Amino acid sequence: MDTPPPSQPVEPGHSPEGLHLVPPPPPPPEPPRWLQKTAGVVWVIFCFEIGVFLLVFPWLDFWEHNLFSNLGYSDLSQYWEAMWDSNWFRGAVSGLGLVNLLISFIEVFQLRRLSPPPPHSEEDAPQ
């Protein structure tokens, strides 16, 4: 008695004989380039503004008189105010601002990858 050959895995859309039954799905369309650039510019502006705010605001007089500096009147409020007014804490917040500024500058250079490549002429080609 002949035993049938072991079954081999069949790719989706193909029959065991290799005939193509169903066309493969088309690749998903890329979002429009202008939409990517606009989102990138908005992200850069957002990161830059947050960075400047976090860099400068802790060193202004308003820092000591805002809602977060007087957070509650419990036993922990005196410790919270001492930490809030500490130069170490202000420096840490300013450091977060520097990180945001760095992110915004990196993203500006990343926006160049969305630009179309410069036209290639035959004059520029190496000989």
GROMACS .gro file of C-alpha atoms in nm:
model
  127
    1MET     CA    1   0.000   0.000   0.000
    2ASP     CA    2   0.123   0.343  -0.087
    3THR     CA    3   0.123   0.604   0.187
    4PRO     CA    4   0.044   0.959   0.087
    5PRO     CA    5   0.334   1.206   0.113
    6PRO     CA    6   0.340   1.422   0.426
    7SER     CA    7   0.150   1.744   0.380
    8GLN     CA    8   0.357   2.054   0.333
    9PRO     CA    9   0.246   2.396   0.451
   10VAL     CA   10   0.075   2.597   0.181
   11GLU     CA   11   0.115   2.975   0.161
   12PRO     CA   12  -0.210   3.170   0.186
   13GLY     CA   13  -0.353   3.237  -0.157
   14HIS     CA   14  -0.183   2.937  -0.320
   15SER     CA   15  -0.304   2.588  -0.388
   16PRO     CA   16  -0.085   2.284  -0.320
   17GLU     CA   17  -0.014   2.261  -0.692
   18GLY     CA   18   0.133   2.613  -0.689
   19LEU     CA   19  -0.156   2.782  -0.866
   20HIS     CA   20  -0.230   3.134  -0.751
   21LEU     CA   21  -0.591   3.147  -0.627
   22VAL     CA   22  -0.631   3.483  -0.450
   23PRO     CA   23  -0.429   3.796  -0.523
   24PRO     CA   24  -0.225   3.916  -0.224
   25PRO     CA   25  -0.364   4.223  -0.048
   26PRO     CA   26  -0.223   4.555  -0.166
   27PRO     CA   27   0.022   4.728   0.067
   28PRO     CA   28  -0.133   4.996   0.290
   29PRO     CA   29  -0.109   5.344   0.140
   30GLU     CA   30   0.144   5.584   0.289
   31PRO     CA   31   0.002   5.895   0.454
   32PRO     CA   32   0.043   6.209   0.247
   33ARG     CA   33   0.383   6.374   0.280
   34TRP     CA   34   0.231   6.715   0.363
   35LEU     CA   35   0.046   6.557   0.656
   36GLN     CA   36   0.368   6.408   0.791
   37LYS     CA   37   0.550   6.739   0.756
   38THR     CA   38   0.269   6.934   0.922
   39ALA     CA   39   0.256   6.692   1.215
   40GLY     CA   40   0.636   6.712   1.244
   41VAL     CA   41   0.634   7.093   1.250
   42VAL     CA   42   0.358   7.098   1.513
   43TRP     CA   43   0.556   6.848   1.724
   44VAL     CA   44   0.873   7.060   1.695
   45ILE     CA   45   0.688   7.376   1.800
   46PHE     CA   46   0.523   7.195   2.093
   47CYS     CA   47   0.853   7.052   2.221
   48PHE     CA   48   1.028   7.387   2.179
   49GLU     CA   49   0.760   7.581   2.369
   50ILE     CA   50   0.743   7.330   2.654
   51GLY     CA   51   1.123   7.329   2.670
   52VAL     CA   52   1.153   7.707   2.693
   53PHE     CA   53   0.875   7.720   2.953
   54LEU     CA   54   1.037   7.452   3.171
   55LEU     CA   55   1.378   7.610   3.133
   56VAL     CA   56   1.274   7.964   3.231
   57PHE     CA   57   0.966   7.939   3.455
   58PRO     CA   58   1.130   7.787   3.766
   59TRP     CA   59   1.354   8.091   3.797
   60LEU     CA   60   1.075   8.353   3.782
   61ASP     CA   61   0.908   8.506   4.089
   62PHE     CA   62   0.575   8.353   3.990
   63TRP     CA   63   0.719   8.005   4.059
   64GLU     CA   64   0.681   8.056   4.434
   65HIS     CA   65   0.322   8.182   4.413
   66ASN     CA   66   0.139   7.935   4.193
   67LEU     CA   67  -0.115   7.662   4.267
   68PHE     CA   68   0.137   7.379   4.298
   69SER     CA   69   0.364   7.559   4.544
   70ASN     CA   70   0.081   7.578   4.802
   71LEU     CA   71  -0.049   7.226   4.756
   72GLY     CA   72  -0.264   7.164   5.062
   73TYR     CA   73  -0.230   7.257   5.425
   74SER     CA   74  -0.129   6.923   5.571
   75ASP     CA   75   0.174   6.818   5.770
   76LEU     CA   76   0.360   6.753   5.446
   77SER     CA   77   0.298   7.100   5.301
   78GLN     CA   78   0.604   7.253   5.471
   79TYR     CA   79   0.826   6.982   5.318
   80TRP     CA   80   0.661   7.026   4.980
   81GLU     CA   81   0.721   7.403   4.989
   82ALA     CA   82   1.082   7.354   5.095
   83MET     CA   83   1.139   7.112   4.807
   84TRP     CA   84   0.949   7.333   4.561
   85ASP     CA   85   1.162   7.637   4.648
   86SER     CA   86   1.489   7.444   4.644
   87ASN     CA   87   1.736   7.532   4.370
   88TRP     CA   88   1.798   7.160   4.313
   89PHE     CA   89   1.433   7.102   4.223
   90ARG     CA   90   1.427   7.412   4.003
   91GLY     CA   91   1.739   7.288   3.828
   92ALA     CA   92   1.581   6.946   3.770
   93VAL     CA   93   1.276   7.109   3.608
   94SER     CA   94   1.506   7.326   3.396
   95GLY     CA   95   1.693   7.010   3.297
   96LEU     CA   96   1.366   6.864   3.166
   97GLY     CA   97   1.330   7.184   2.966
   98LEU     CA   98   1.673   7.130   2.813
   99VAL     CA   99   1.575   6.774   2.720
  100ASN     CA  100   1.265   6.908   2.544
  101LEU     CA  101   1.473   7.165   2.357
  102LEU     CA  102   1.714   6.892   2.250
  103ILE     CA  103   1.424   6.681   2.125
  104SER     CA  104   1.288   6.973   1.925
  105PHE     CA  105   1.626   7.039   1.758
  106ILE     CA  106   1.669   6.671   1.674
  107GLU     CA  107   1.321   6.664   1.524
  108VAL     CA  108   1.401   6.968   1.307
  109PHE     CA  109   1.681   6.771   1.145
  110GLN     CA  110   1.455   6.465   1.119
  111LEU     CA  111   1.210   6.675   0.915
  112ARG     CA  112   1.468   6.687   0.638
  113ARG     CA  113   1.413   6.317   0.573
  114LEU     CA  114   1.059   6.401   0.460
  115SER     CA  115   1.188   6.643   0.197
  116PRO     CA  116   1.211   6.514  -0.158
  117PRO     CA  117   1.565   6.433  -0.269
  118PRO     CA  118   1.734   6.699  -0.482
  119PRO     CA  119   1.708   6.641  -0.854
  120HIS     CA  120   1.999   6.438  -0.986
  121SER     CA  121   2.157   6.576  -1.299
  122GLU     CA  122   2.407   6.413  -1.530
  123GLU     CA  123   2.657   6.690  -1.456
  124ASP     CA  124   2.680   6.576  -1.091
  125ALA     CA  125   2.743   6.213  -1.181
  126PRO     CA  126   3.098   6.086  -1.126
  127GLN     CA  127   3.289   6.002  -1.438
   0.00000   0.00000   0.00000
